[in-house]
CSV table of C-alpha atoms in Angstrom, one decimal:
chain,number,residue,atom,x,y,z
Q,239,MET,CA,68.2,157.5,164.1
Q,240,GLU,CA,71.8,158.7,163.8
Q,241,MET,CA,71.9,157.9,160.5
Q,242,GLY,CA,68.8,160.0,159.8
Q,243,ALA,CA,69.8,162.9,161.9
Q,244,ALA,CA,73.0,163.1,159.8
Q,245,LYS,CA,71.0,163.3,156.8
Q,246,VAL,CA,68.2,166.0,157.8
Q,247,TRP,CA,70.4,168.1,160.5
Q,248,GLY,CA,74.2,167.6,159.2
Q,249,GLU,CA,76.8,166.7,162.1
Q,250,VAL,CA,75.1,169.0,164.6
Q,251,GLY,CA,71.8,167.3,164.7
Q,252,ARG,CA,73.7,163.6,164.6
Q,253,TRP,CA,75.6,164.3,167.6
Q,254,LEU,CA,72.6,165.9,169.3
Q,255,VAL,CA,70.7,163.2,168.5
Q,256,ILE,CA,73.3,160.6,170.1
Q,257,ALA,CA,73.7,162.7,172.9
Q,258,LEU,CA,69.9,162.5,173.7
Q,259,ILE,CA,69.6,158.6,173.3
Q,260,GLN,CA,73.0,158.1,175.6
Q,261,LEU,CA,71.6,160.2,178.1
Q,262,ALA,CA,68.0,158.5,178.2
Q,263,LYS,CA,69.5,155.2,178.2
Q,264,ALA,CA,71.6,156.4,181.4
Q,265,VAL,CA,69.0,157.7,183.0
Q,266,LEU,CA,66.8,154.1,182.8
Q,267,ARG,CA,69.7,152.5,183.6
Q,268,MET,CA,70.5,154.5,186.8
Q,269,LEU,CA,66.7,154.0,187.9
Q,270,LEU,CA,67.0,150.3,187.5
Q,271,LEU,CA,70.4,150.3,189.3
Q,272,LEU,CA,69.5,152.8,192.3
Q,273,TRP,CA,65.9,152.9,192.5
Q,274,PHE,CA,64.7,149.2,191.6
Q,275,LYS,CA,68.0,147.3,192.9
Q,276,ALA,CA,68.0,145.7,189.2
Q,277,GLY,CA,71.8,144.2,189.9
Q,278,LEU,CA,74.1,143.8,187.1
Q,279,GLN,CA,72.3,144.9,184.2
Q,280,THR,CA,72.9,142.2,181.3
Q,281,SER,CA,72.1,142.1,177.6
Q,282,PRO,CA,69.2,141.4,176.6
Q,283,PRO,CA,67.8,142.6,179.7
Q,284,ILE,CA,65.1,140.3,179.6
Q,285,VAL,CA,65.3,136.5,179.0
Q,286,PRO,CA,63.9,135.5,175.7
Q,287,LEU,CA,61.0,133.7,176.1
Q,288,ASP,CA,60.5,130.0,175.1
Q,289,ARG,CA,57.1,129.4,174.1
Q,290,GLU,CA,57.1,126.0,173.3
Q,291,THR,CA,58.4,125.4,177.1
Q,292,GLN,CA,55.7,127.8,178.5
Q,293,ALA,CA,52.9,126.0,176.5
Q,294,GLN,CA,53.5,122.6,178.0
Q,295,PRO,CA,51.1,121.3,180.9
Q,296,PRO,CA,52.5,122.3,184.4
Q,297,ASP,CA,52.1,118.9,185.5
Q,298,GLY,CA,54.4,117.2,183.4
Q,299,ASP,CA,51.8,115.1,181.7
Q,300,HIS,CA,52.7,115.7,177.9
Q,301,SER,CA,51.1,113.8,175.2
Q,302,HIS,CA,52.8,111.7,172.9
Q,303,GLY,CA,53.4,114.0,169.9
Q,304,SER,CA,54.9,116.6,172.6
Q,305,HIS,CA,58.2,114.6,172.9
Q,306,GLU,CA,61.0,115.8,170.9
Q,307,GLN,CA,61.0,112.9,168.0
Q,308,SER,CA,64.7,112.1,166.8
Q,309,TYR,CA,66.2,109.4,164.0
Q,310,VAL,CA,68.8,107.3,164.9
Q,311,GLY,CA,71.2,106.1,162.5
Q,312,LYS,CA,71.4,102.4,161.6
Q,313,ARG,CA,75.2,102.2,161.2
Q,314,SER,CA,76.7,105.1,163.1
Q,315,ASN,CA,73.6,105.3,166.1
Q,316,ARG,CA,74.1,109.0,165.7
Q,317,VAL,CA,71.3,110.9,166.9
Q,318,VAL,CA,69.6,113.6,164.7
Q,319,ARG,CA,66.9,115.9,165.5
Q,320,THR,CA,64.1,116.1,163.0
Q,321,LEU,CA,63.2,119.2,161.3
Q,322,GLN,CA,59.9,119.3,163.1
Q,323,ASN,CA,61.2,119.2,166.2
Q,324,THR,CA,63.8,121.7,165.7
Q,325,PRO,CA,62.9,124.5,168.3
Q,326,SER,CA,63.3,128.4,167.7
Q,327,LEU,CA,66.7,130.0,166.9
Q,328,HIS,CA,67.2,131.6,170.7
Q,329,SER,CA,66.2,128.4,172.4
Q,330,ARG,CA,68.3,126.3,170.0
Q,331,HIS,CA,70.9,124.0,171.5
Q,332,TRP,CA,73.7,121.7,169.6
Q,333,GLY,CA,73.8,118.6,171.8
Q,334,ALA,CA,71.8,115.4,171.7
Q,335,PRO,CA,68.0,115.4,171.3
Q,336,GLN,CA,68.1,114.0,175.2
Q,337,GLN,CA,69.6,117.0,176.3
Q,338,ARG,CA,66.7,119.5,175.8
Q,339,GLU,CA,64.9,118.5,179.1
Q,340,GLY,CA,68.1,119.7,181.0
Q,341,TRP,CA,68.4,123.0,178.8
Q,342,GLN,CA,64.7,124.0,179.6
Q,343,GLN,CA,65.4,123.2,183.2
Q,344,GLN,CA,68.2,125.8,182.8
Q,345,HIS,CA,66.5,128.2,180.7
Q,346,HIS,CA,63.4,128.3,183.7
Q,347,GLU,CA,66.1,128.5,186.1
Q,348,GLU,CA,67.3,132.1,184.5
Q,349,LEU,CA,63.5,133.1,184.2
Q,350,SER,CA,63.1,133.0,187.8
Q,351,ALA,CA,66.5,133.6,189.3
Q,352,THR,CA,66.6,136.9,191.0
Q,353,PRO,CA,69.5,139.8,190.6
Q,354,THR,CA,72.0,139.5,192.6
Q,355,PRO,CA,72.2,141.8,195.7
Q,356,LEU,CA,75.1,144.4,194.9
Q,357,GLY,CA,77.6,145.7,197.6
Q,358,LEU,CA,79.0,149.4,197.4
Q,359,GLN,CA,82.2,148.1,195.1
Q,360,GLU,CA,79.8,146.6,192.8
Q,361,THR,CA,77.3,149.6,192.6
Q,362,ILE,CA,80.5,151.6,191.6
Q,363,ALA,CA,81.5,149.3,188.8
Q,364,GLU,CA,77.9,149.3,187.6
Q,365,PHE,CA,77.4,152.9,187.8
Q,366,LEU,CA,80.8,153.7,185.8
Q,367,TYR,CA,79.8,150.9,183.2
Q,368,ILE,CA,76.7,152.9,183.0
Q,369,ALA,CA,78.1,156.2,182.9
Q,370,ARG,CA,81.0,155.7,180.4
Q,371,PRO,CA,79.0,156.6,177.4
Q,372,LEU,CA,77.9,160.3,178.7
Q,373,LEU,CA,81.9,160.6,179.9
Q,374,HIS,CA,83.0,159.8,176.6
Q,375,LEU,CA,80.8,162.3,175.0
Q,376,LEU,CA,81.6,165.1,177.2
Q,377,SER,CA,85.3,164.6,176.5
Q,378,LEU,CA,84.7,164.5,172.7
Q,379,GLY,CA,83.0,167.5,173.1
Q,380,LEU,CA,86.1,168.9,175.3
Q,381,TRP,CA,89.0,167.6,173.2
Q,382,GLY,CA,87.6,166.8,169.8
Q,383,GLN,CA,87.0,163.3,167.8
Q,384,ARG,CA,91.0,163.4,166.9
Q,385,SER,CA,92.4,163.6,170.6
Q,386,TRP,CA,93.2,160.4,172.4
Q,387,LYS,CA,91.9,161.4,175.8
Q,388,PRO,CA,88.5,160.8,174.8
Q,389,TRP,CA,89.5,156.9,173.9
Q,390,LEU,CA,92.0,156.4,176.6
Q,391,LEU,CA,89.0,157.6,179.5
Q,392,ALA,CA,86.6,155.3,178.0
Q,393,GLY,CA,89.0,152.7,178.0
Q,394,VAL,CA,90.0,153.2,181.5
Q,395,VAL,CA,86.4,153.3,183.2
Q,396,ASP,CA,85.4,150.2,181.3
Q,397,VAL,CA,88.6,148.4,182.5
Q,398,THR,CA,88.3,149.8,186.1
Q,399,SER,CA,84.3,149.1,186.1
Q,400,LEU,CA,85.4,145.0,185.2
Q,401,SER,CA,88.2,145.1,187.8
Q,402,LEU,CA,86.1,145.9,190.3
Q,403,LEU,CA,83.4,143.1,189.5
Q,404,SER,CA,85.9,140.6,188.6
Q,405,ASP,CA,86.0,139.2,192.5
Q,406,ARG,CA,82.1,139.3,192.9
Q,407,LYS,CA,81.1,135.8,194.0
Q,408,GLY,CA,77.7,134.2,193.9
Q,409,LEU,CA,76.6,135.8,190.5
Q,410,THR,CA,73.8,133.9,188.2
Q,411,ARG,CA,74.9,132.1,184.9
Q,412,ARG,CA,73.6,135.5,183.4
Q,413,GLU,CA,75.1,137.7,185.2
Q,414,ARG,CA,78.5,135.8,184.6
Q,415,ARG,CA,77.7,135.9,180.9
Q,416,GLU,CA,77.6,139.5,181.1
Q,417,LEU,CA,81.1,139.8,182.3
Q,418,ARG,CA,82.2,137.8,179.8
Q,419,ARG,CA,80.7,139.7,177.1
Q,420,ARG,CA,81.8,142.9,178.6
Q,421,THR,CA,85.2,141.6,178.6
Q,422,ILE,CA,85.1,140.8,175.1
Q,423,LEU,CA,83.8,144.1,173.6
Q,424,LEU,CA,87.3,145.6,174.8
Q,425,LEU,CA,88.2,144.3,171.4
Q,426,TYR,CA,86.0,147.1,169.9
Q,427,TYR,CA,88.7,149.6,171.1
Q,428,LEU,CA,91.2,148.4,168.2
Q,429,LEU,CA,88.3,149.2,166.1
Q,430,ARG,CA,87.5,152.9,167.7
Q,431,SER,CA,89.3,156.1,166.5
Q,432,PRO,CA,92.0,157.7,166.8
Q,433,PHE,CA,93.5,154.2,167.5
Q,434,TYR,CA,91.6,152.7,164.1
Q,435,ASP,CA,93.1,155.2,162.3
Q,436,ARG,CA,96.7,155.4,163.8
Q,437,PHE,CA,97.5,151.5,164.1
Q,438,SER,CA,94.4,148.7,163.3
Q,439,GLU,CA,93.3,149.9,159.9
Q,440,ALA,CA,96.0,149.4,157.6
Q,441,ARG,CA,96.4,145.9,159.8
Q,442,ILE,CA,93.3,144.8,159.3
Q,443,LEU,CA,92.6,145.8,155.8
Q,444,PHE,CA,96.0,144.0,155.0
Q,445,LEU,CA,94.9,140.9,156.7
Q,446,LEU,CA,91.3,141.0,155.0
Q,447,GLN,CA,93.1,141.2,151.5
Q,448,LEU,CA,95.5,138.7,152.6
Q,449,LEU,CA,92.7,136.2,152.9
Q,450,ALA,CA,91.0,136.8,149.9
Q,451,ASP,CA,94.0,136.7,147.7
Q,452,HIS,CA,95.0,133.0,149.1
Q,453,ILE,CA,92.3,131.3,150.5
Q,454,PRO,CA,89.6,130.5,148.0
Q,455,GLY,CA,86.0,131.7,148.4
Q,456,VAL,CA,86.8,133.6,151.8
Q,457,GLY,CA,87.0,136.8,149.3
Q,458,LEU,CA,83.4,137.0,148.8
Q,459,VAL,CA,82.9,138.0,152.6
Q,460,THR,CA,86.4,139.6,152.9
Q,461,ARG,CA,86.1,142.0,150.2
Q,462,PRO,CA,82.8,143.6,151.1
Q,463,LEU,CA,83.5,143.8,154.6
Q,464,MET,CA,86.6,145.8,153.4
Q,465,ASP,CA,84.5,148.1,151.1
Q,466,TYR,CA,82.1,148.5,154.3
Q,467,LEU,CA,84.0,148.6,157.3
Q,468,PRO,CA,85.1,152.4,156.9
Q,469,THR,CA,81.6,153.3,156.8
Q,470,TRP,CA,80.8,151.3,159.8
Q,471,GLN,CA,83.7,152.4,161.5
Q,472,LYS,CA,82.4,156.2,161.4
Q,473,ILE,CA,79.0,155.4,162.7
Q,474,TYR,CA,78.9,156.3,166.8
Q,475,PHE,CA,76.6,153.6,167.6
Q,476,TYR,CA,78.5,150.7,165.6
Q,477,SER,CA,81.8,151.1,167.4
Q,478,TRP,CA,80.9,152.8,170.8
Q,479,GLY,CA,77.0,152.3,171.3
């Protein structure tokens, strides 16, 4: 929608669409947080459905064909899953086939887990996380895209939100995974202007060029990435959304 609005209505239309999308997302997330008490909001918000597990009989009486088949190497005794029994991508695990039952139990616990009730401090932290896109857009309108103030403001809000949630105990597995995801996403600040324009761009391109020149085969990936990176970095929802 952002790129389509830019082609049809120019930069004004592009930023209007960005603001409307972020406003809608923030309002809906605030409803989940304050009205429905949804707790720490994860991404994706809904656990992907494992249809194979849901299709199994509830009494646990499985036919012989429903058990996961595997092949055991004669020399190595390595257990390998057959292609016929490979699960879907979102429910795939990389352990031995015998570990699938434990993974299915864990997946069922994630589906049935209730959101952790948030106290005042955690609610403020989640409120800051939800409001950060709107604060960033407002600061862009006040100080412009070349100013450091929007970048710093967004960074301070993100770090403050994570700091307020860092001591929270009793979070579910998905909620702890969401906190790790938000922490890793702080690396995006290296790719966001104006930090990217002043510091990161030259170093990242130099590293990609170095890898392409000295490691055979890597250039097939790094050279297209070098061409695409400037365009990717200028699209708001790729780097800030």
